[in-house]
Short mmCIF file of C-alpha atoms in Angstrom, two decimals:
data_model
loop_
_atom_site.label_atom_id
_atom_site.label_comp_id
_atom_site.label_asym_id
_atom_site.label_seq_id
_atom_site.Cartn_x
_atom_site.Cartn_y
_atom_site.Cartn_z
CA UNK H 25 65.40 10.92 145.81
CA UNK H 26 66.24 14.43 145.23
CA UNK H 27 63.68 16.45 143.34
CA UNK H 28 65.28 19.73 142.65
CA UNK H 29 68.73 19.88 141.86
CA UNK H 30 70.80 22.94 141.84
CA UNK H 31 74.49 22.18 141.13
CA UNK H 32 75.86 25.40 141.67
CA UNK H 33 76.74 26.25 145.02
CA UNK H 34 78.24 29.99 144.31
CA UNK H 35 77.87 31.94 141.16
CA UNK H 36 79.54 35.33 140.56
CA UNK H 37 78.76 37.99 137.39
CA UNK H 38 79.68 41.31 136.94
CA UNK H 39 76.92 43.88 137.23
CA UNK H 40 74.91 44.48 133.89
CA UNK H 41 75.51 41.35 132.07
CA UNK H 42 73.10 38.65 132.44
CA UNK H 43 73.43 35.61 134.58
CA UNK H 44 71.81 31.59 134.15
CA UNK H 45 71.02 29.67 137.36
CA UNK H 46 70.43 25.81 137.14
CA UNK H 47 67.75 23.99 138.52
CA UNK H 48 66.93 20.32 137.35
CA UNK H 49 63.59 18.48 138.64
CA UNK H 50 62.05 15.20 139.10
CA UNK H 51 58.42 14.15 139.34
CA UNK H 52 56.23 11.89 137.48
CA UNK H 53 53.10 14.51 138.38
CA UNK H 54 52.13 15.77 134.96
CA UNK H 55 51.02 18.75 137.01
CA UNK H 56 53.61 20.62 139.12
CA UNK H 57 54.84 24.60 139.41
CA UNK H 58 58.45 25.48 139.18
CA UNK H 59 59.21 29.06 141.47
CA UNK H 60 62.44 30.57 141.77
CA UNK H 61 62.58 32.75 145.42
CA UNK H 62 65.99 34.67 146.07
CA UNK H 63 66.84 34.99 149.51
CA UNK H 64 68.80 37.86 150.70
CA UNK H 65 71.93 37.92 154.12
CA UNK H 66 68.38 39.53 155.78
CA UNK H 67 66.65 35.82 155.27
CA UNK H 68 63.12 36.44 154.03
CA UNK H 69 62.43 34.22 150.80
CA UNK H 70 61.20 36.64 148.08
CA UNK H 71 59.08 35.31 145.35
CA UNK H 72 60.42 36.14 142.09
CA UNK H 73 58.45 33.85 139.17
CA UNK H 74 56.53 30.79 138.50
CA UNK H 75 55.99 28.59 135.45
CA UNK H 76 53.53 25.75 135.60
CA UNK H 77 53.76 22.66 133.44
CA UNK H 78 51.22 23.41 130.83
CA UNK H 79 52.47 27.20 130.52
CA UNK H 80 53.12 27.51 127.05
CA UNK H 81 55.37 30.05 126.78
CA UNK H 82 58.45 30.91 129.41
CA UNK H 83 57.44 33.03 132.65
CA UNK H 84 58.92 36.54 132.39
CA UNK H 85 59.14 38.88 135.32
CA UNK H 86 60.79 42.60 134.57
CA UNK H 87 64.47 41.43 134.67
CA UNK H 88 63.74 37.79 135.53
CA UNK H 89 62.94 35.13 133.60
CA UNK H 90 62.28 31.00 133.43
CA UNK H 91 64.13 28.93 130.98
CA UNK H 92 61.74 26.24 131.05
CA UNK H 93 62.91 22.99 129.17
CA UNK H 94 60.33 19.85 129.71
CA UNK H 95 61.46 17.17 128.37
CA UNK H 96 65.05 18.37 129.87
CA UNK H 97 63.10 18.60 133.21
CA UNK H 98 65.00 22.07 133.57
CA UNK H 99 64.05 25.48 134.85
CA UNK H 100 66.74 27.76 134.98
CA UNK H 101 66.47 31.39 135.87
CA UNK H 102 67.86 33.80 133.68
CA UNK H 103 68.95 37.24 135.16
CA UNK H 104 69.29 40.18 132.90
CA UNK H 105 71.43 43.11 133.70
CA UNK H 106 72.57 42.22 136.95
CA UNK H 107 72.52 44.87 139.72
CA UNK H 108 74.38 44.58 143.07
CA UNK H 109 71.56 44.08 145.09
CA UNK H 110 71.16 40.85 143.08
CA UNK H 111 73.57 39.73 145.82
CA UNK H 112 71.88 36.71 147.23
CA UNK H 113 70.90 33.65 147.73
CA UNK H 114 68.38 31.83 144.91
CA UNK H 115 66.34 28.79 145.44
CA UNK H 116 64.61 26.85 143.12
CA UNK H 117 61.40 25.03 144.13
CA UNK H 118 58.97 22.90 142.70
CA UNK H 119 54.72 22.17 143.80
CA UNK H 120 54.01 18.65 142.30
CA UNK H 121 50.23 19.04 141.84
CA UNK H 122 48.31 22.25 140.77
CA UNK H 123 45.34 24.12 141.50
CA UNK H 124 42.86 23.53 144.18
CA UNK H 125 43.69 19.66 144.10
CA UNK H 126 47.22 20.69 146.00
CA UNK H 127 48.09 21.31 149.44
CA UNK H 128 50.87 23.59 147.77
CA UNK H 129 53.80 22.41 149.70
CA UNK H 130 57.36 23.46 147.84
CA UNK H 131 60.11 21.05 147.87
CA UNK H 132 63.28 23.43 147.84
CA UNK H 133 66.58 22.74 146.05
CA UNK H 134 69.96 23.24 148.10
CA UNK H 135 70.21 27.14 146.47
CA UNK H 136 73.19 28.99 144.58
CA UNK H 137 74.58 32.18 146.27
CA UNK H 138 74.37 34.91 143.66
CA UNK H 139 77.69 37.35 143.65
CA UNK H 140 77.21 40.41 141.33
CA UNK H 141 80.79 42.39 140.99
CA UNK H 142 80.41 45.98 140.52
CA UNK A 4 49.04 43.72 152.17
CA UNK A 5 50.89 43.78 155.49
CA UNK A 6 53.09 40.93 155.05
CA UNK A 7 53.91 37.43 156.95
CA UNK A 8 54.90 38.37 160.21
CA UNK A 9 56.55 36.47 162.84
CA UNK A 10 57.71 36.71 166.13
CA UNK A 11 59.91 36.07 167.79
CA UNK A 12 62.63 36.88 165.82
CA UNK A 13 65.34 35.04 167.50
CA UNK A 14 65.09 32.60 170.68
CA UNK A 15 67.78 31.27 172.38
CA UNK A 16 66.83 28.21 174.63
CA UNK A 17 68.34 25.56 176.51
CA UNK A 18 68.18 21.98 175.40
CA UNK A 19 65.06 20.28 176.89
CA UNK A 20 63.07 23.64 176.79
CA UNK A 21 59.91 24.32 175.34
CA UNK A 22 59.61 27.32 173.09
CA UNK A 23 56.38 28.16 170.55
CA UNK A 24 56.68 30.33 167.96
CA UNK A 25 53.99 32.29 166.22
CA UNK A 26 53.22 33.05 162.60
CA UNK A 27 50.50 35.69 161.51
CA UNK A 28 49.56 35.35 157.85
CA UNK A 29 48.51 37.89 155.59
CA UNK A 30 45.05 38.69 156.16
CA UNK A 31 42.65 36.12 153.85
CA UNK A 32 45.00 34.02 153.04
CA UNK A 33 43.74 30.69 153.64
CA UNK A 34 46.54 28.53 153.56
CA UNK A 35 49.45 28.68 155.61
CA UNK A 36 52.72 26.33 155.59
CA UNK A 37 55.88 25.70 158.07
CA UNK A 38 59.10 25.58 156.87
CA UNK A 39 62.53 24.83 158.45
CA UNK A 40 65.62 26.16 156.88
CA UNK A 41 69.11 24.80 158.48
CA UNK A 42 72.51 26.65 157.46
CA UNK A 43 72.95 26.63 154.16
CA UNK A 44 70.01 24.17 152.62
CA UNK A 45 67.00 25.22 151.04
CA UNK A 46 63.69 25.30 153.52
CA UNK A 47 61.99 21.85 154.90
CA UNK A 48 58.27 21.33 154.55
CA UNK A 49 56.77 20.89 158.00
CA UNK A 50 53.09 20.75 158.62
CA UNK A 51 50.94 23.11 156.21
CA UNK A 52 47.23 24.56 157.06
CA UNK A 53 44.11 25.12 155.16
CA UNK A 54 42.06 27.61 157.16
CA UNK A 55 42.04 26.07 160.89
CA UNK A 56 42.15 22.11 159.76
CA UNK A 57 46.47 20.81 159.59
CA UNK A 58 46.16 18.82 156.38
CA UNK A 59 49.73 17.87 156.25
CA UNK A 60 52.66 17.00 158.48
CA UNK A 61 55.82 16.10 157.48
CA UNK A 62 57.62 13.14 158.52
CA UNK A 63 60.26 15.39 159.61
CA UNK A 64 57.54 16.78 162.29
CA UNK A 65 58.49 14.81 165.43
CA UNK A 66 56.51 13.82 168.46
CA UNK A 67 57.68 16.77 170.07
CA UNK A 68 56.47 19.18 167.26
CA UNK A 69 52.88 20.55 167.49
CA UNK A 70 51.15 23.45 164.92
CA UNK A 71 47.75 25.01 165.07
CA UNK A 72 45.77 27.22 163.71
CA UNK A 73 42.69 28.28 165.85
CA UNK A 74 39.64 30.09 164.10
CA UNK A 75 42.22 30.09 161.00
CA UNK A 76 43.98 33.38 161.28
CA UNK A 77 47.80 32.99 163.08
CA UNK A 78 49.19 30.07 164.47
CA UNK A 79 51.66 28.47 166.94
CA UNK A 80 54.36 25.84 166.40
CA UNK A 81 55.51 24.50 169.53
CA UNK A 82 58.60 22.23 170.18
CA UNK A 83 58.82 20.58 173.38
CA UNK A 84 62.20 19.69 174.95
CA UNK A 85 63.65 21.05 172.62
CA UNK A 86 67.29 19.06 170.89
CA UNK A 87 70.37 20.74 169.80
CA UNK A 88 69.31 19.42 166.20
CA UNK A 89 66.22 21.60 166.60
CA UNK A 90 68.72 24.84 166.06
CA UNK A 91 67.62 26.35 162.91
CA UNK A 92 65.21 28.73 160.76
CA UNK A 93 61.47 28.53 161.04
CA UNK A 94 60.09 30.05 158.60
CA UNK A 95 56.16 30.56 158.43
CA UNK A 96 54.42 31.10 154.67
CA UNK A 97 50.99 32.06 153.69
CA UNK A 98 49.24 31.55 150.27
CA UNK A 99 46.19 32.61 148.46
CA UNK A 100 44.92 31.54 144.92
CA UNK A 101 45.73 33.68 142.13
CA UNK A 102 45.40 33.36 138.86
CA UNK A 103 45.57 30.00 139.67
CA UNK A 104 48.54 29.86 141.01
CA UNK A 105 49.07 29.76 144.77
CA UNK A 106 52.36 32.18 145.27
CA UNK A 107 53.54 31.39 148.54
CA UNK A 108 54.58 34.77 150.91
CA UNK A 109 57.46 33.88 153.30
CA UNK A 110 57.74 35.92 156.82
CA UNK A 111 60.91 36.29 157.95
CA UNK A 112 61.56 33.61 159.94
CA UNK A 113 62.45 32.82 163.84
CA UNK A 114 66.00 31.47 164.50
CA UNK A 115 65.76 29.15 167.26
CA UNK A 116 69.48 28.37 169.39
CA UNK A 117 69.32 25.49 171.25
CA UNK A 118 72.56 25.66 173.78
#
């Protein structure tokens, strides 16, 4: 079954406005971490936020931030001012388990390519 | 912090090959994961490290697939004769607790050809 869902394949926005990626997830862990990772045409997966399952609030990261929804099971990533080098490709992942009780593997969704128009 | 490295960065083999690649982590991280990435899908959890002991493989991780880690520091995943389905991204990640959350840190990966 899949875990992390990401329904759009290719998303475009013109630079400086602000930009919402999807991500859906299933697990019946009550403890799990959502990360978002944007991979640029170079390849290396960059970490760009986490929220775990008790955070109260939504992560924020300078320009990024989670849209976290429980009972929805969502965690979209919000983009704010979009720059050109925003360019990429973005991957939602989820860590069912949290702390020192988990190995820590991420199961990946199938991404959404990021276009940013000047 | 130095980063994941990996090398190499591309290999181009011939089916039925054997090819290793290696990963080195960033220094005192503990953990350390495989991933495969194939065009245009999200990575694949293969096998995944806690200092030198493999905790977890993947049933994706054939026969032919082998990881270590000696003394805990970089390590080797080796495919032996190697497929055409065996074409894709490796990608090597290490991870250390903080704040208690363990961020993963991706190298750049080794694209493996299989002709």
């Amino acid at each position: 079954a899949q875990k992390i869902t990401q329904t759009q394949p290719g998303m475009f926005v013109q630079e400086k406005e602000a930009v919402t990626l999807d991500c859906t997830y299933d697990t019946s862990d009550p403890s799990y971490g959502l990360f978002w990772y944007k991979q640029p045409s170079s390849g290396e997966m960059i970490f760009l936020i986490y929220q775990g399952s008790y955070d109260q609030q939504n992560a924020t990261e300078g320009r990024y931030s989670l849209n976290f929804q429980k009972a929805r099971k969502s965690a979209n990533l919000v983009i704010s001012a979009s720059q050109l080098g925003d360019s990429a490709m973005y991957f939602c992942a989820m860590r069912e388990g949290t702390g020192g009780t988990s190995y820590g593997k991420l199961t990946f969704g199938q991404g959404t390519i990021l276009t940013v128009h000047p | 912090d130095t980063g994941v490295s990996q090398n190499p960065r591309h290999k181009i083999t011939k089916r039925g090959q054997n090819v290793t690649f290696r990963c080195d982590p960033i220094s005192e991280h503990n953990r350390l994961y495989w991933y495969r990435q194939t065009l245009g899908q999200g990575p694949e959890f293969l096998t995944y490290f806690q200092n030198e002991a493999q905790l977890e493989k993947s049933r994706l991780l054939s026969d032919r697939f082998s990881a270590e880690r000696p003394k805990g520091s970089f390590s080797t995943l080796e495919i032996q004769r190697t497929e055409q389905g065996d074409s894709a991204m490796y990608l090597c990640a290490s991870s250390r607790i903080r704040d208690g959350i363990y961020e993963q840190y991706f190298g750049p990966g080794t694209r493996l050809t299989v002709t």
